[in-house]
C-alpha cells in the first residue's frame, strides 16, 4: 500500500479586512509582499493563478492572543470558504499568540489541533523559522532498520512509531522529502515524510525557505480545490515539488529573502546568508 500525502500552498494577491484584524497594511502587507516576491515571482505554485484570476485571495490579521481564540476564528473562516466560489482562499496572520514565536509549537498546534476542519479546508503553515523538513542522516541507506510513524487510512500520521526497513531513497520514485519504508509488523510499504523517522534527521533542507514567511501564518485552502488538484495525479504534484527543490539549488536562497519585504525577514538575511555559506543547509 502506498500512502503519499499532499500539502499544497498557493499565493494570495488581495488584502481583505474582516472583524478580527490588527492594523491594516502592516503584517498582512508584509506577508503579501513575501508571497508575491517569492512564491509568485519564482512560480513555486502554478495553481495559485486560479485564485489570482478570480481576485479571491485574502490576507487576514487575527488579533487573537490565545490558541483557543485563533481556533474559533479559523473555524469561522473555514465555514465561509466552504460556501465560497472555487479557488477562494485565505491567509491568516497570527502574530499575537506569544507561544507561536517558536516554530515547533506553532507547527504542532496547526497539525494536531484543527482536524475538525479537514472536510472543509486544508491548512498550510508559514513561519519565519519554518524548519519542518530535514535531510536524511548519512547512515540511512536501503536495508537499514529504522523506526517511523506511518500513514493511517485517513491520511493522518499515526499516534505511534513502528520498526521498518528502508526500501527506497530515490525521490523520483517516492517523491521529494519522502522515503520508502516496509513496516515489519505487517509488511506494508509506504512512502512517508522523512520527518516521521525517529533519530534519522540531518540538517535542514533548503526547501524550508519556501515556507519562511515574515510572520506565523495559516493558509486555508478549500478542500474541494485541494481534491481537484489531487485528482490531477500525485505524479503531477511530485514533479512540481522536485522542480521547486531543484530550482532552489540554482538560485541564491538568501536572494529570496531580499525580495521579501518583511522587516524581520530582512534582518534575518545576514544570518541566513552566513548559514548557507557555511553549508549548514543541504539540497
mmCIF file of N, CA and C in Angstrom, residues 11-95:
data_model
loop_
_atom_site.group_PDB
_atom_site.id
_atom_site.type_symbol
_atom_site.label_atom_id
_atom_site.label_comp_id
_atom_site.label_asym_id
_atom_site.label_seq_id
_atom_site.Cartn_x
_atom_site.Cartn_y
_atom_site.Cartn_z
ATOM 1 N N UNK A 11 -0.590 31.307 -3.604
ATOM 2 C CA UNK A 11 -0.205 32.674 -3.243
ATOM 3 C C UNK A 11 -1.394 33.605 -3.348
ATOM 4 N N UNK A 12 -1.553 34.526 -2.383
ATOM 5 C CA UNK A 12 -2.638 35.469 -2.437
ATOM 6 C C UNK A 12 -2.215 36.798 -3.040
ATOM 7 N N UNK A 13 -3.182 37.613 -3.435
ATOM 8 C CA UNK A 13 -2.860 38.889 -4.069
ATOM 9 C C UNK A 13 -3.562 40.055 -3.381
ATOM 10 N N UNK A 14 -4.802 39.885 -2.960
ATOM 11 C CA UNK A 14 -5.561 40.998 -2.400
ATOM 12 C C UNK A 14 -5.599 40.925 -0.879
ATOM 13 N N UNK A 15 -5.733 42.084 -0.229
ATOM 14 C CA UNK A 15 -5.858 42.149 1.228
ATOM 15 C C UNK A 15 -7.299 42.479 1.571
ATOM 16 N N UNK A 16 -7.877 41.739 2.500
ATOM 17 C CA UNK A 16 -9.278 41.921 2.847
ATOM 18 C C UNK A 16 -9.389 42.148 4.346
ATOM 19 N N UNK A 17 -10.202 43.103 4.756
ATOM 20 C CA UNK A 17 -10.379 43.414 6.170
ATOM 21 C C UNK A 17 -11.619 42.695 6.699
ATOM 22 N N UNK A 18 -11.477 42.001 7.837
ATOM 23 C CA UNK A 18 -12.600 41.322 8.477
ATOM 24 C C UNK A 18 -12.624 41.736 9.938
ATOM 25 N N UNK A 19 -13.679 41.393 10.704
ATOM 26 C CA UNK A 19 -13.794 41.880 12.072
ATOM 27 C C UNK A 19 -12.602 41.582 12.978
ATOM 28 N N UNK A 20 -11.975 40.413 12.854
ATOM 29 C CA UNK A 20 -10.885 40.061 13.760
ATOM 30 C C UNK A 20 -9.551 40.382 13.096
ATOM 31 N N UNK A 21 -9.151 41.644 13.117
ATOM 32 C CA UNK A 21 -7.923 42.040 12.452
ATOM 33 C C UNK A 21 -7.115 42.988 13.317
ATOM 34 N N UNK A 22 -5.839 43.116 12.960
ATOM 35 C CA UNK A 22 -4.972 44.129 13.560
ATOM 36 C C UNK A 22 -4.980 45.345 12.648
ATOM 37 N N UNK A 23 -4.001 46.218 12.802
ATOM 38 C CA UNK A 23 -3.932 47.395 11.940
ATOM 39 C C UNK A 23 -3.787 46.968 10.488
ATOM 40 N N UNK A 24 -4.514 47.601 9.628
ATOM 41 C CA UNK A 24 -4.458 47.273 8.203
ATOM 42 C C UNK A 24 -3.140 47.759 7.605
ATOM 43 N N UNK A 25 -2.579 46.954 6.729
ATOM 44 C CA UNK A 25 -1.426 47.400 5.963
ATOM 45 C C UNK A 25 -0.088 47.211 6.628
ATOM 46 N N UNK A 26 -0.007 46.389 7.684
ATOM 47 C CA UNK A 26 1.289 46.168 8.325
ATOM 48 C C UNK A 26 1.739 44.731 8.087
ATOM 49 N N UNK A 27 1.398 43.855 9.006
ATOM 50 C CA UNK A 27 1.885 42.474 8.884
ATOM 51 C C UNK A 27 1.273 41.739 7.703
ATOM 52 N N UNK A 28 0.001 41.976 7.453
ATOM 53 C CA UNK A 28 -0.623 41.342 6.290
ATOM 54 C C UNK A 28 0.053 41.807 5.006
ATOM 55 N N UNK A 29 0.402 43.073 4.939
ATOM 56 C CA UNK A 29 1.091 43.581 3.759
ATOM 57 C C UNK A 29 2.480 42.962 3.618
ATOM 58 N N UNK A 30 3.149 42.716 4.744
ATOM 59 C CA UNK A 30 4.465 42.096 4.685
ATOM 60 C C UNK A 30 4.369 40.669 4.168
ATOM 61 N N UNK A 31 3.366 39.930 4.639
ATOM 62 C CA UNK A 31 3.169 38.571 4.139
ATOM 63 C C UNK A 31 2.796 38.607 2.658
ATOM 64 N N UNK A 32 1.963 39.548 2.285
ATOM 65 C CA UNK A 32 1.577 39.697 0.878
ATOM 66 C C UNK A 32 2.806 39.963 0.005
ATOM 67 N N UNK A 33 3.683 40.855 0.459
ATOM 68 C CA UNK A 33 4.886 41.159 -0.297
ATOM 69 C C UNK A 33 5.790 39.937 -0.413
ATOM 70 N N UNK A 34 5.881 39.171 0.679
ATOM 71 C CA UNK A 34 6.695 37.954 0.652
ATOM 72 C C UNK A 34 6.145 36.958 -0.361
ATOM 73 N N UNK A 35 4.847 36.757 -0.356
ATOM 74 C CA UNK A 35 4.240 35.795 -1.274
ATOM 75 C C UNK A 35 4.444 36.224 -2.721
ATOM 76 N N UNK A 36 4.219 37.505 -2.984
ATOM 77 C CA UNK A 36 4.360 37.982 -4.355
ATOM 78 C C UNK A 36 5.819 37.974 -4.807
ATOM 79 N N UNK A 37 6.738 38.296 -3.884
ATOM 80 C CA UNK A 37 8.150 38.374 -4.253
ATOM 81 C C UNK A 37 8.863 37.044 -4.291
ATOM 82 N N UNK A 38 8.310 36.043 -3.600
ATOM 83 C CA UNK A 38 8.958 34.732 -3.538
ATOM 84 C C UNK A 38 8.125 33.677 -4.257
ATOM 85 N N UNK A 39 6.948 33.367 -3.709
ATOM 86 C CA UNK A 39 6.141 32.271 -4.254
ATOM 87 C C UNK A 39 5.671 32.573 -5.672
ATOM 88 N N UNK A 40 5.147 33.770 -5.877
ATOM 89 C CA UNK A 40 4.614 34.124 -7.190
ATOM 90 C C UNK A 40 5.719 34.393 -8.206
ATOM 91 N N UNK A 41 6.663 35.237 -7.830
ATOM 92 C CA UNK A 41 7.691 35.641 -8.783
ATOM 93 C C UNK A 41 8.481 34.458 -9.307
ATOM 94 N N UNK A 42 8.697 33.455 -8.449
ATOM 95 C CA UNK A 42 9.502 32.298 -8.845
ATOM 96 C C UNK A 42 8.648 31.113 -9.283
ATOM 97 N N UNK A 43 7.345 31.283 -9.339
ATOM 98 C CA UNK A 43 6.471 30.246 -9.871
ATOM 99 C C UNK A 43 6.437 28.967 -9.073
ATOM 100 N N UNK A 44 6.489 29.064 -7.732
ATOM 101 C CA UNK A 44 6.531 27.862 -6.919
ATOM 102 C C UNK A 44 5.184 27.131 -6.849
ATOM 103 N N UNK A 45 4.079 27.817 -7.162
ATOM 104 C CA UNK A 45 2.774 27.162 -7.103
ATOM 105 C C UNK A 45 1.916 27.584 -8.290
ATOM 106 N N UNK A 46 1.884 26.789 -9.360
ATOM 107 C CA UNK A 46 1.125 27.173 -10.546
ATOM 108 C C UNK A 46 -0.377 27.257 -10.316
ATOM 109 N N UNK A 47 -0.914 26.502 -9.336
ATOM 110 C CA UNK A 47 -2.352 26.538 -9.080
ATOM 111 C C UNK A 47 -2.792 27.872 -8.478
ATOM 112 N N UNK A 48 -1.831 28.634 -8.005
ATOM 113 C CA UNK A 48 -2.168 29.938 -7.427
ATOM 114 C C UNK A 48 -2.841 30.849 -8.437
ATOM 115 N N UNK A 49 -2.531 30.655 -9.697
ATOM 116 C CA UNK A 49 -3.103 31.535 -10.718
ATOM 117 C C UNK A 49 -4.623 31.388 -10.796
ATOM 118 N N UNK A 50 -5.142 30.221 -10.436
ATOM 119 C CA UNK A 50 -6.591 30.051 -10.435
ATOM 120 C C UNK A 50 -7.245 31.043 -9.476
ATOM 121 N N UNK A 51 -6.637 31.205 -8.297
ATOM 122 C CA UNK A 51 -7.175 32.142 -7.312
ATOM 123 C C UNK A 51 -6.924 33.584 -7.718
ATOM 124 N N UNK A 52 -5.765 33.843 -8.282
ATOM 125 C CA UNK A 52 -5.406 35.209 -8.666
ATOM 126 C C UNK A 52 -6.337 35.746 -9.744
ATOM 127 N N UNK A 53 -6.683 34.898 -10.701
ATOM 128 C CA UNK A 53 -7.560 35.343 -11.779
ATOM 129 C C UNK A 53 -8.917 35.791 -11.255
ATOM 130 N N UNK A 54 -9.348 35.140 -10.165
ATOM 131 C CA UNK A 54 -10.644 35.484 -9.573
ATOM 132 C C UNK A 54 -10.540 36.636 -8.585
ATOM 133 N N UNK A 55 -9.324 37.051 -8.253
ATOM 134 C CA UNK A 55 -9.106 38.084 -7.245
ATOM 135 C C UNK A 55 -9.778 37.692 -5.929
ATOM 136 N N UNK A 56 -9.606 36.425 -5.550
ATOM 137 C CA UNK A 56 -10.272 35.896 -4.360
ATOM 138 C C UNK A 56 -9.274 35.290 -3.378
ATOM 139 N N UNK A 57 -8.151 35.977 -3.150
ATOM 140 C CA UNK A 57 -7.186 35.532 -2.152
ATOM 141 C C UNK A 57 -7.054 36.630 -1.116
ATOM 142 N N UNK A 58 -7.209 36.263 0.138
ATOM 143 C CA UNK A 58 -7.356 37.264 1.194
ATOM 144 C C UNK A 58 -6.299 37.095 2.281
ATOM 145 N N UNK A 59 -5.757 38.224 2.740
ATOM 146 C CA UNK A 59 -4.839 38.267 3.876
ATOM 147 C C UNK A 59 -5.601 38.808 5.070
ATOM 148 N N UNK A 60 -5.611 38.074 6.152
ATOM 149 C CA UNK A 60 -6.313 38.493 7.354
ATOM 150 C C UNK A 60 -5.337 38.518 8.517
ATOM 151 N N UNK A 61 -5.404 39.568 9.338
ATOM 152 C CA UNK A 61 -4.556 39.648 10.533
ATOM 153 C C UNK A 61 -5.417 39.370 11.746
ATOM 154 N N UNK A 62 -5.260 38.215 12.353
ATOM 155 C CA UNK A 62 -6.065 37.816 13.507
ATOM 156 C C UNK A 62 -5.469 38.420 14.777
ATOM 157 N N UNK A 63 -6.293 39.138 15.517
ATOM 158 C CA UNK A 63 -5.820 39.818 16.723
ATOM 159 C C UNK A 63 -5.883 38.942 17.966
ATOM 160 N N UNK A 64 -6.309 37.690 17.823
ATOM 161 C CA UNK A 64 -6.437 36.795 18.980
ATOM 162 C C UNK A 64 -5.084 36.575 19.647
ATOM 163 N N UNK A 65 -5.109 36.514 20.975
ATOM 164 C CA UNK A 65 -3.874 36.307 21.734
ATOM 165 C C UNK A 65 -3.775 34.907 22.320
ATOM 166 N N UNK A 66 -4.807 34.095 22.157
ATOM 167 C CA UNK A 66 -4.779 32.722 22.665
ATOM 168 C C UNK A 66 -5.053 31.738 21.527
ATOM 169 N N UNK A 67 -4.581 30.528 21.692
ATOM 170 C CA UNK A 67 -4.786 29.499 20.685
ATOM 171 C C UNK A 67 -6.266 29.180 20.511
ATOM 172 N N UNK A 68 -6.999 29.182 21.588
ATOM 173 C CA UNK A 68 -8.435 28.893 21.508
ATOM 174 C C UNK A 68 -9.162 29.949 20.679
ATOM 175 N N UNK A 69 -8.787 31.206 20.862
ATOM 176 C CA UNK A 69 -9.421 32.275 20.095
ATOM 177 C C UNK A 69 -9.095 32.160 18.607
ATOM 178 N N UNK A 70 -7.843 31.802 18.304
ATOM 179 C CA UNK A 70 -7.470 31.601 16.911
ATOM 180 C C UNK A 70 -8.280 30.455 16.310
ATOM 181 N N UNK A 71 -8.444 29.376 17.069
ATOM 182 C CA UNK A 71 -9.221 28.235 16.586
ATOM 183 C C UNK A 71 -10.643 28.655 16.229
ATOM 184 N N UNK A 72 -11.243 29.482 17.062
ATOM 185 C CA UNK A 72 -12.597 29.970 16.791
ATOM 186 C C UNK A 72 -12.629 30.767 15.499
ATOM 187 N N UNK A 73 -11.635 31.618 15.308
ATOM 188 C CA UNK A 73 -11.569 32.427 14.096
ATOM 189 C C UNK A 73 -11.363 31.559 12.856
ATOM 190 N N UNK A 74 -10.489 30.561 12.955
ATOM 191 C CA UNK A 74 -10.230 29.686 11.818
ATOM 192 C C UNK A 74 -11.474 28.899 11.430
ATOM 193 N N UNK A 75 -12.225 28.452 12.414
ATOM 194 C CA UNK A 75 -13.453 27.700 12.114
ATOM 195 C C UNK A 75 -14.453 28.576 11.384
ATOM 196 N N UNK A 76 -14.554 29.823 11.801
ATOM 197 C CA UNK A 76 -15.468 30.747 11.142
ATOM 198 C C UNK A 76 -15.038 31.001 9.700
ATOM 199 N N UNK A 77 -13.733 31.212 9.497
ATOM 200 C CA UNK A 77 -13.236 31.475 8.153
ATOM 201 C C UNK A 77 -13.359 30.234 7.271
ATOM 202 N N UNK A 78 -13.153 29.049 7.846
ATOM 203 C CA UNK A 78 -13.284 27.810 7.078
ATOM 204 C C UNK A 78 -14.704 27.621 6.583
ATOM 205 N N UNK A 79 -15.673 27.934 7.420
ATOM 206 C CA UNK A 79 -17.078 27.825 7.005
ATOM 207 C C UNK A 79 -17.390 28.808 5.881
ATOM 208 N N UNK A 80 -16.816 30.004 5.967
ATOM 209 C CA UNK A 80 -17.038 30.983 4.914
ATOM 210 C C UNK A 80 -16.452 30.498 3.589
ATOM 211 N N UNK A 81 -15.248 29.950 3.651
ATOM 212 C CA UNK A 81 -14.601 29.480 2.436
ATOM 213 C C UNK A 81 -15.341 28.293 1.820
ATOM 214 N N UNK A 82 -15.910 27.451 2.664
ATOM 215 C CA UNK A 82 -16.585 26.254 2.165
ATOM 216 C C UNK A 82 -17.747 26.609 1.244
ATOM 217 N N UNK A 83 -18.374 27.754 1.480
ATOM 218 C CA UNK A 83 -19.512 28.164 0.662
ATOM 219 C C UNK A 83 -19.117 29.202 -0.396
ATOM 220 N N UNK A 84 -17.830 29.515 -0.480
ATOM 221 C CA UNK A 84 -17.353 30.493 -1.459
ATOM 222 C C UNK A 84 -17.142 29.819 -2.813
ATOM 223 N N UNK A 85 -16.904 30.622 -3.835
ATOM 224 C CA UNK A 85 -16.696 30.036 -5.156
ATOM 225 C C UNK A 85 -15.317 29.379 -5.229
ATOM 226 N N UNK A 86 -15.131 28.472 -6.184
ATOM 227 C CA UNK A 86 -13.855 27.747 -6.286
ATOM 228 C C UNK A 86 -12.642 28.674 -6.326
ATOM 229 N N UNK A 87 -11.570 28.204 -5.671
ATOM 230 C CA UNK A 87 -10.260 28.850 -5.629
ATOM 231 C C UNK A 87 -10.237 30.120 -4.776
ATOM 232 N N UNK A 88 -11.285 30.339 -3.971
ATOM 233 C CA UNK A 88 -11.208 31.388 -2.956
ATOM 234 C C UNK A 88 -10.354 30.855 -1.803
ATOM 235 N N UNK A 89 -9.456 31.668 -1.278
ATOM 236 C CA UNK A 89 -8.537 31.184 -0.249
ATOM 237 C C UNK A 89 -8.135 32.323 0.679
ATOM 238 N N UNK A 90 -7.645 31.980 1.875
ATOM 239 C CA UNK A 90 -7.285 32.991 2.879
ATOM 240 C C UNK A 90 -5.978 32.628 3.573
ATOM 241 N N UNK A 91 -5.183 33.672 3.860
ATOM 242 C CA UNK A 91 -4.012 33.520 4.717
ATOM 243 C C UNK A 91 -4.256 34.334 5.985
ATOM 244 N N UNK A 92 -4.162 33.671 7.126
ATOM 245 C CA UNK A 92 -4.437 34.306 8.411
ATOM 246 C C UNK A 92 -3.127 34.497 9.168
ATOM 247 N N UNK A 93 -2.743 35.755 9.381
ATOM 248 C CA UNK A 93 -1.526 36.084 10.122
ATOM 249 C C UNK A 93 -1.852 36.054 11.610
ATOM 250 N N UNK A 94 -1.097 35.251 12.371
ATOM 251 C CA UNK A 94 -1.383 35.033 13.803
ATOM 252 C C UNK A 94 -0.175 35.442 14.635
ATOM 253 N N UNK A 95 0.137 36.707 14.650
ATOM 254 C CA UNK A 95 1.350 37.197 15.304
ATOM 255 C C UNK A 95 1.171 37.399 16.810
#
